[in-house]
Amino acid sequence: TPVEQRRFIVGIIVDETKDETIIERMKTDDYKIFKLPKSVQSVYTTFPFNSVFSVSIANSRVPSRLAYFIETNKLDAHPFIEIYEPTLIHYFVPLSNYENYNVPEMISESS
């Protein structure tokens, strides 16, 4: 799929110091390792994660409302990032350092 047509990547967030076993297992299974940059100013919201339906409802509501907020306030913000926890879905869209949030595959294919 051309990079311009890609909509998302999927991953797992692990603690480098506490989850070394998981990281090694993922490397063995050919998963790519990518470090998220430190948090910057961003547009941020959450949505309750109560069941599998929460994902569908959130994805039909939250991104469009965040996009509307960004456009209305004339912000330069991207990419959209979702992080799932047991009871919350976090949505954030960085207001700077955008390129630091692109995984290496996206960067190499877009240049």
Tab-separated table of N, CA and C in Angstrom:
chain	number	residue	atom	x	y	z
A	1	THR	N	0.850	-1.185	0.000
A	1	THR	CA	0.000	0.000	0.000
A	1	THR	C	0.889	1.239	0.000
A	2	PRO	N	0.660	2.171	-0.909
A	2	PRO	CA	1.456	3.400	-0.910
A	2	PRO	C	1.309	4.153	0.413
A	3	VAL	N	2.377	4.799	0.839
A	3	VAL	CA	2.396	5.484	2.127
A	3	VAL	C	1.271	6.512	2.251
A	4	GLU	N	0.912	7.179	1.148
A	4	GLU	CA	-0.137	8.205	1.217
A	4	GLU	C	-1.494	7.605	1.551
A	5	GLN	N	-1.673	6.334	1.267
A	5	GLN	CA	-2.962	5.694	1.490
A	5	GLN	C	-3.054	4.977	2.830
A	6	ARG	N	-1.983	4.921	3.559
A	6	ARG	CA	-2.016	4.235	4.851
A	6	ARG	C	-2.735	5.082	5.875
A	7	ARG	N	-3.513	4.432	6.706
A	7	ARG	CA	-4.279	5.162	7.695
A	7	ARG	C	-3.738	4.965	9.106
A	8	PHE	N	-3.101	3.835	9.381
A	8	PHE	CA	-2.672	3.603	10.750
A	8	PHE	C	-1.578	2.547	10.831
A	9	ILE	N	-0.933	2.528	11.982
A	9	ILE	CA	-0.028	1.446	12.352
A	9	ILE	C	-0.516	0.938	13.704
A	10	VAL	N	-0.136	-0.255	14.058
A	10	VAL	CA	-0.552	-0.847	15.322
A	10	VAL	C	0.698	-1.279	16.061
A	11	GLY	N	0.713	-1.068	17.370
A	11	GLY	CA	1.873	-1.462	18.151
A	11	GLY	C	1.523	-1.672	19.606
A	12	ILE	N	2.537	-1.920	20.366
A	12	ILE	CA	2.398	-2.102	21.806
A	12	ILE	C	3.398	-1.169	22.477
A	13	ILE	N	2.982	-0.558	23.571
A	13	ILE	CA	3.880	0.322	24.318
A	13	ILE	C	4.421	-0.465	25.500
A	14	VAL	N	5.739	-0.544	25.579
A	14	VAL	CA	6.382	-1.267	26.672
A	14	VAL	C	7.422	-0.371	27.329
A	15	ASP	N	7.729	-0.685	28.564
A	15	ASP	CA	8.760	0.032	29.308
A	15	ASP	C	10.103	-0.640	29.002
A	16	GLU	N	11.030	0.131	28.452
A	16	GLU	CA	12.338	-0.429	28.062
A	16	GLU	C	13.058	-1.113	29.213
A	17	THR	N	12.892	-0.601	30.421
A	17	THR	CA	13.635	-1.143	31.554
A	17	THR	C	12.914	-2.300	32.232
A	18	LYS	N	11.595	-2.353	32.135
A	18	LYS	CA	10.839	-3.393	32.836
A	18	LYS	C	10.407	-4.546	31.935
A	19	ASP	N	10.328	-4.307	30.641
A	19	ASP	CA	9.756	-5.296	29.729
A	19	ASP	C	10.771	-5.853	28.737
A	20	GLU	N	11.997	-6.071	29.196
A	20	GLU	CA	13.055	-6.544	28.297
A	20	GLU	C	12.723	-7.893	27.671
A	21	THR	N	12.082	-8.782	28.416
A	21	THR	CA	11.715	-10.098	27.894
A	21	THR	C	10.721	-9.968	26.745
A	22	ILE	N	9.735	-9.109	26.920
A	22	ILE	CA	8.740	-8.884	25.864
A	22	ILE	C	9.419	-8.296	24.628
A	23	ILE	N	10.305	-7.342	24.838
A	23	ILE	CA	11.003	-6.702	23.719
A	23	ILE	C	11.822	-7.733	22.940
A	24	GLU	N	12.558	-8.590	23.637
A	24	GLU	CA	13.369	-9.612	22.965
A	24	GLU	C	12.487	-10.595	22.196
A	25	ARG	N	11.376	-10.969	22.783
A	25	ARG	CA	10.448	-11.885	22.103
A	25	ARG	C	9.882	-11.246	20.835
A	26	MET	N	9.556	-9.965	20.925
A	26	MET	CA	9.023	-9.268	19.755
A	26	MET	C	10.076	-9.180	18.653
A	27	LYS	N	11.324	-8.915	19.025
A	27	LYS	CA	12.404	-8.870	18.028
A	27	LYS	C	12.554	-10.229	17.348
A	28	THR	N	12.480	-11.304	18.137
A	28	THR	CA	12.572	-12.657	17.599
A	28	THR	C	11.458	-12.923	16.594
A	29	ASP	N	10.284	-12.360	16.847
A	29	ASP	CA	9.129	-12.541	15.952
A	29	ASP	C	9.075	-11.488	14.849
A	30	ASP	N	10.185	-10.787	14.633
A	30	ASP	CA	10.324	-9.791	13.551
A	30	ASP	C	9.471	-8.535	13.711
A	31	TYR	N	9.108	-8.194	14.926
A	31	TYR	CA	8.438	-6.910	15.143
A	31	TYR	C	9.484	-5.810	15.098
A	32	LYS	N	9.100	-4.648	14.637
A	32	LYS	CA	9.991	-3.489	14.590
A	32	LYS	C	9.897	-2.738	15.916
A	33	ILE	N	11.014	-2.170	16.340
A	33	ILE	CA	11.062	-1.385	17.572
A	33	ILE	C	11.080	0.091	17.197
A	34	PHE	N	10.232	0.865	17.837
A	34	PHE	CA	10.143	2.302	17.587
A	34	PHE	C	9.920	2.992	18.923
A	35	LYS	N	10.713	4.011	19.208
A	35	LYS	CA	10.566	4.749	20.462
A	35	LYS	C	9.712	5.984	20.232
A	36	LEU	N	8.646	6.096	21.010
A	36	LEU	CA	7.831	7.305	20.940
A	36	LEU	C	8.601	8.453	21.577
A	37	PRO	N	8.537	9.624	20.985
A	37	PRO	CA	9.208	10.775	21.592
A	37	PRO	C	8.490	11.209	22.865
A	38	LYS	N	9.184	12.004	23.662
A	38	LYS	CA	8.550	12.548	24.862
A	38	LYS	C	7.355	13.384	24.457
A	39	SER	N	6.414	13.453	25.349
A	39	SER	CA	5.185	14.192	25.084
A	39	SER	C	5.465	15.664	24.814
A	40	VAL	N	4.739	16.208	23.864
A	40	VAL	CA	4.823	17.630	23.531
A	40	VAL	C	3.427	18.207	23.679
A	41	GLN	N	3.300	19.494	23.429
A	41	GLN	CA	1.963	20.072	23.430
A	41	GLN	C	1.144	19.372	22.362
A	42	SER	N	-0.105	19.100	22.700
A	42	SER	CA	-0.944	18.387	21.747
A	42	SER	C	-2.412	18.687	22.007
A	43	VAL	N	-3.225	18.332	21.038
A	43	VAL	CA	-4.667	18.325	21.226
A	43	VAL	C	-4.958	16.952	21.817
A	44	TYR	N	-5.675	16.901	22.932
A	44	TYR	CA	-5.811	15.649	23.679
A	44	TYR	C	-7.233	15.474	24.199
A	45	THR	N	-7.706	14.247	24.151
A	45	THR	CA	-8.979	13.903	24.774
A	45	THR	C	-8.983	12.413	25.090
A	46	THR	N	-9.979	11.986	25.839
A	46	THR	CA	-10.128	10.567	26.155
A	46	THR	C	-11.559	10.130	25.864
A	47	PHE	N	-11.737	8.830	25.793
A	47	PHE	CA	-13.057	8.238	25.608
A	47	PHE	C	-13.095	6.991	26.477
A	48	PRO	N	-14.217	6.740	27.170
A	48	PRO	CA	-14.275	5.550	28.028
A	48	PRO	C	-14.169	4.257	27.216
A	49	PHE	N	-13.440	3.306	27.751
A	49	PHE	CA	-13.266	2.003	27.104
A	49	PHE	C	-13.933	0.963	27.997
A	50	ASN	N	-15.219	0.711	27.722
A	50	ASN	CA	-16.006	-0.202	28.553
A	50	ASN	C	-16.214	-1.569	27.915
A	51	SER	N	-16.162	-1.624	26.588
A	51	SER	CA	-16.370	-2.884	25.877
A	51	SER	C	-15.792	-2.748	24.471
A	52	VAL	N	-15.892	-3.824	23.689
A	52	VAL	CA	-15.392	-3.760	22.320
A	52	VAL	C	-16.160	-2.733	21.497
A	53	PHE	N	-17.386	-2.453	21.875
A	53	PHE	CA	-18.182	-1.449	21.163
A	53	PHE	C	-17.627	-0.045	21.370
A	54	SER	N	-16.937	0.170	22.476
A	54	SER	CA	-16.346	1.486	22.756
A	54	SER	C	-15.402	1.907	21.640
A	55	VAL	N	-14.639	0.961	21.115
A	55	VAL	CA	-13.672	1.269	20.056
A	55	VAL	C	-14.405	1.779	18.817
A	56	SER	N	-15.441	1.085	18.434
A	56	SER	CA	-16.209	1.474	17.252
A	56	SER	C	-16.883	2.831	17.439
A	57	ILE	N	-17.496	3.030	18.581
A	57	ILE	CA	-18.171	4.305	18.856
A	57	ILE	C	-17.154	5.439	18.899
A	58	ALA	N	-16.056	5.216	19.612
A	58	ALA	CA	-15.022	6.256	19.724
A	58	ALA	C	-14.457	6.610	18.356
A	59	ASN	N	-14.152	5.596	17.548
A	59	ASN	CA	-13.558	5.867	16.234
A	59	ASN	C	-14.526	6.527	15.262
A	60	SER	N	-15.813	6.424	15.527
A	60	SER	CA	-16.768	7.119	14.664
A	60	SER	C	-17.013	8.553	15.125
A	61	ARG	N	-16.611	8.877	16.343
A	61	ARG	CA	-16.868	10.219	16.877
A	61	ARG	C	-15.618	11.069	17.105
A	62	VAL	N	-14.656	10.507	17.782
A	62	VAL	CA	-13.534	11.312	18.280
A	62	VAL	C	-12.640	11.890	17.179
A	63	PRO	N	-12.114	11.098	16.243
A	63	PRO	CA	-11.213	11.693	15.241
A	63	PRO	C	-11.843	12.839	14.448
A	64	SER	N	-13.101	12.709	14.069
A	64	SER	CA	-13.735	13.789	13.300
A	64	SER	C	-13.898	15.046	14.147
A	65	ARG	N	-14.192	14.870	15.418
A	65	ARG	CA	-14.324	16.044	16.298
A	65	ARG	C	-12.969	16.687	16.577
A	66	LEU	N	-11.938	15.878	16.731
A	66	LEU	CA	-10.593	16.441	16.895
A	66	LEU	C	-10.183	17.187	15.629
A	67	ALA	N	-10.460	16.597	14.470
A	67	ALA	CA	-10.118	17.245	13.197
A	67	ALA	C	-10.862	18.571	13.053
A	68	TYR	N	-12.121	18.596	13.451
A	68	TYR	CA	-12.907	19.832	13.387
A	68	TYR	C	-12.294	20.892	14.305
A	69	PHE	N	-11.918	20.496	15.522
A	69	PHE	CA	-11.301	21.425	16.476
A	69	PHE	C	-9.993	21.977	15.908
A	70	ILE	N	-9.183	21.100	15.340
A	70	ILE	CA	-7.894	21.511	14.772
A	70	ILE	C	-8.102	22.482	13.615
A	71	GLU	N	-9.046	22.167	12.738
A	71	GLU	CA	-9.320	23.031	11.587
A	71	GLU	C	-9.915	24.370	12.024
A	72	THR	N	-10.874	24.341	12.935
A	72	THR	CA	-11.529	25.562	13.410
A	72	THR	C	-10.541	26.513	14.062
A	73	ASN	N	-9.591	25.956	14.800
A	73	ASN	CA	-8.610	26.778	15.508
A	73	ASN	C	-7.335	27.002	14.697
A	74	LYS	N	-7.371	26.582	13.435
A	74	LYS	CA	-6.245	26.780	12.511
A	74	LYS	C	-4.922	26.262	13.092
A	75	LEU	N	-4.985	25.056	13.645
A	75	LEU	CA	-3.799	24.442	14.229
A	75	LEU	C	-3.122	23.547	13.202
A	76	ASP	N	-1.826	23.426	13.324
A	76	ASP	CA	-1.078	22.483	12.505
A	76	ASP	C	-0.752	21.312	13.421
A	77	ALA	N	-1.540	20.264	13.337
A	77	ALA	CA	-1.389	19.133	14.251
A	77	ALA	C	-1.547	17.821	13.481
A	78	HIS	N	-0.638	16.907	13.694
A	78	HIS	CA	-0.684	15.568	13.108
A	78	HIS	C	0.490	14.774	13.656
A	79	PRO	N	0.496	13.482	13.607
A	79	PRO	CA	-0.546	12.537	13.236
A	79	PRO	C	-1.489	12.274	14.405
A	80	PHE	N	-2.613	11.636	14.137
A	80	PHE	CA	-3.555	11.254	15.190
A	80	PHE	C	-3.035	9.970	15.836
A	81	ILE	N	-2.989	9.963	17.160
A	81	ILE	CA	-2.454	8.807	17.887
A	81	ILE	C	-3.484	8.358	18.915
A	82	GLU	N	-3.719	7.055	18.967
A	82	GLU	CA	-4.634	6.465	19.947
A	82	GLU	C	-3.831	5.531	20.837
A	83	ILE	N	-4.083	5.616	22.135
A	83	ILE	CA	-3.443	4.701	23.079
A	83	ILE	C	-4.554	4.106	23.938
A	84	TYR	N	-4.586	2.787	23.987
A	84	TYR	CA	-5.634	2.086	24.721
A	84	TYR	C	-5.123	1.622	26.075
A	85	GLU	N	-5.907	1.906	27.095
A	85	GLU	CA	-5.678	1.385	28.436
A	85	GLU	C	-6.920	0.574	28.800
A	86	PRO	N	-6.892	-0.149	29.908
A	86	PRO	CA	-8.054	-0.982	30.243
A	86	PRO	C	-9.389	-0.230	30.339
A	87	THR	N	-9.379	1.028	30.751
A	87	THR	CA	-10.653	1.741	30.913
A	87	THR	C	-10.765	3.024	30.098
A	88	LEU	N	-9.701	3.400	29.386
A	88	LEU	CA	-9.721	4.652	28.612
A	88	LEU	C	-9.021	4.488	27.271
A	89	ILE	N	-9.532	5.221	26.299
A	89	ILE	CA	-8.834	5.373	25.027
A	89	ILE	C	-8.334	6.812	25.005
A	90	HIS	N	-7.030	6.985	24.880
A	90	HIS	CA	-6.434	8.322	24.824
A	90	HIS	C	-6.223	8.680	23.361
A	91	TYR	N	-6.612	9.892	23.007
A	91	TYR	CA	-6.377	10.410	21.658
A	91	TYR	C	-5.516	11.650	21.801
A	92	PHE	N	-4.414	11.705	21.070
A	92	PHE	CA	-3.660	12.951	21.063
A	92	PHE	C	-3.083	13.204	19.687
A	93	VAL	N	-2.959	14.502	19.397
A	93	VAL	CA	-2.462	14.948	18.102
A	93	VAL	C	-1.393	15.999	18.385
A	94	PRO	N	-0.111	15.679	18.173
A	94	PRO	CA	0.972	16.614	18.484
A	94	PRO	C	0.860	17.924	17.700
A	95	LEU	N	1.228	19.007	18.375
A	95	LEU	CA	1.234	20.337	17.760
A	95	LEU	C	2.619	20.725	17.246
A	96	SER	N	3.606	19.880	17.471
A	96	SER	CA	4.960	20.124	16.965
A	96	SER	C	5.713	18.796	16.933
A	97	ASN	N	6.917	18.828	16.380
A	97	ASN	CA	7.767	17.628	16.282
A	97	ASN	C	7.058	16.470	15.585
A	98	TYR	N	6.239	16.780	14.584
A	98	TYR	CA	5.436	15.758	13.910
A	98	TYR	C	6.271	14.613	13.368
A	99	GLU	N	7.391	14.967	12.738
A	99	GLU	CA	8.208	13.940	12.095
A	99	GLU	C	8.720	12.903	13.083
A	100	ASN	N	8.840	13.273	14.353
A	100	ASN	CA	9.321	12.330	15.362
A	100	ASN	C	8.306	11.238	15.679
A	101	TYR	N	7.067	11.418	15.248
A	101	TYR	CA	6.023	10.431	15.505
A	101	TYR	C	5.802	9.495	14.325
A	102	ASN	N	6.521	9.715	13.236
A	102	ASN	CA	6.393	8.839	12.074
A	102	ASN	C	7.342	7.665	12.217
A	103	VAL	N	6.821	6.464	12.048
A	103	VAL	CA	7.670	5.280	12.133
A	103	VAL	C	8.623	5.270	10.945
A	104	PRO	N	9.790	4.642	11.081
A	104	PRO	CA	10.792	4.667	10.008
A	104	PRO	C	10.258	4.221	8.647
A	105	GLU	N	9.370	3.234	8.608
A	105	GLU	CA	8.823	2.769	7.326
A	105	GLU	C	8.065	3.881	6.612
A	106	MET	N	7.350	4.714	7.349
A	106	MET	CA	6.604	5.826	6.755
A	106	MET	C	7.573	6.864	6.203
A	107	ILE	N	8.634	7.139	6.929
A	107	ILE	CA	9.603	8.156	6.513
A	107	ILE	C	10.330	7.709	5.244
A	108	SER	N	10.827	6.469	5.228
A	108	SER	CA	11.617	6.005	4.084
A	108	SER	C	10.777	5.881	2.819
A	109	GLU	N	9.508	5.515	2.932
A	109	GLU	CA	8.672	5.352	1.750
A	109	GLU	C	8.130	6.670	1.229
A	110	SER	N	8.063	7.689	2.081
A	110	SER	CA	7.508	8.965	1.624
A	110	SER	C	8.567	9.859	1.004
A	111	SER	N	9.863	9.524	1.191
A	111	SER	CA	10.911	10.367	0.608
A	111	SER	C	11.342	9.881	-0.745
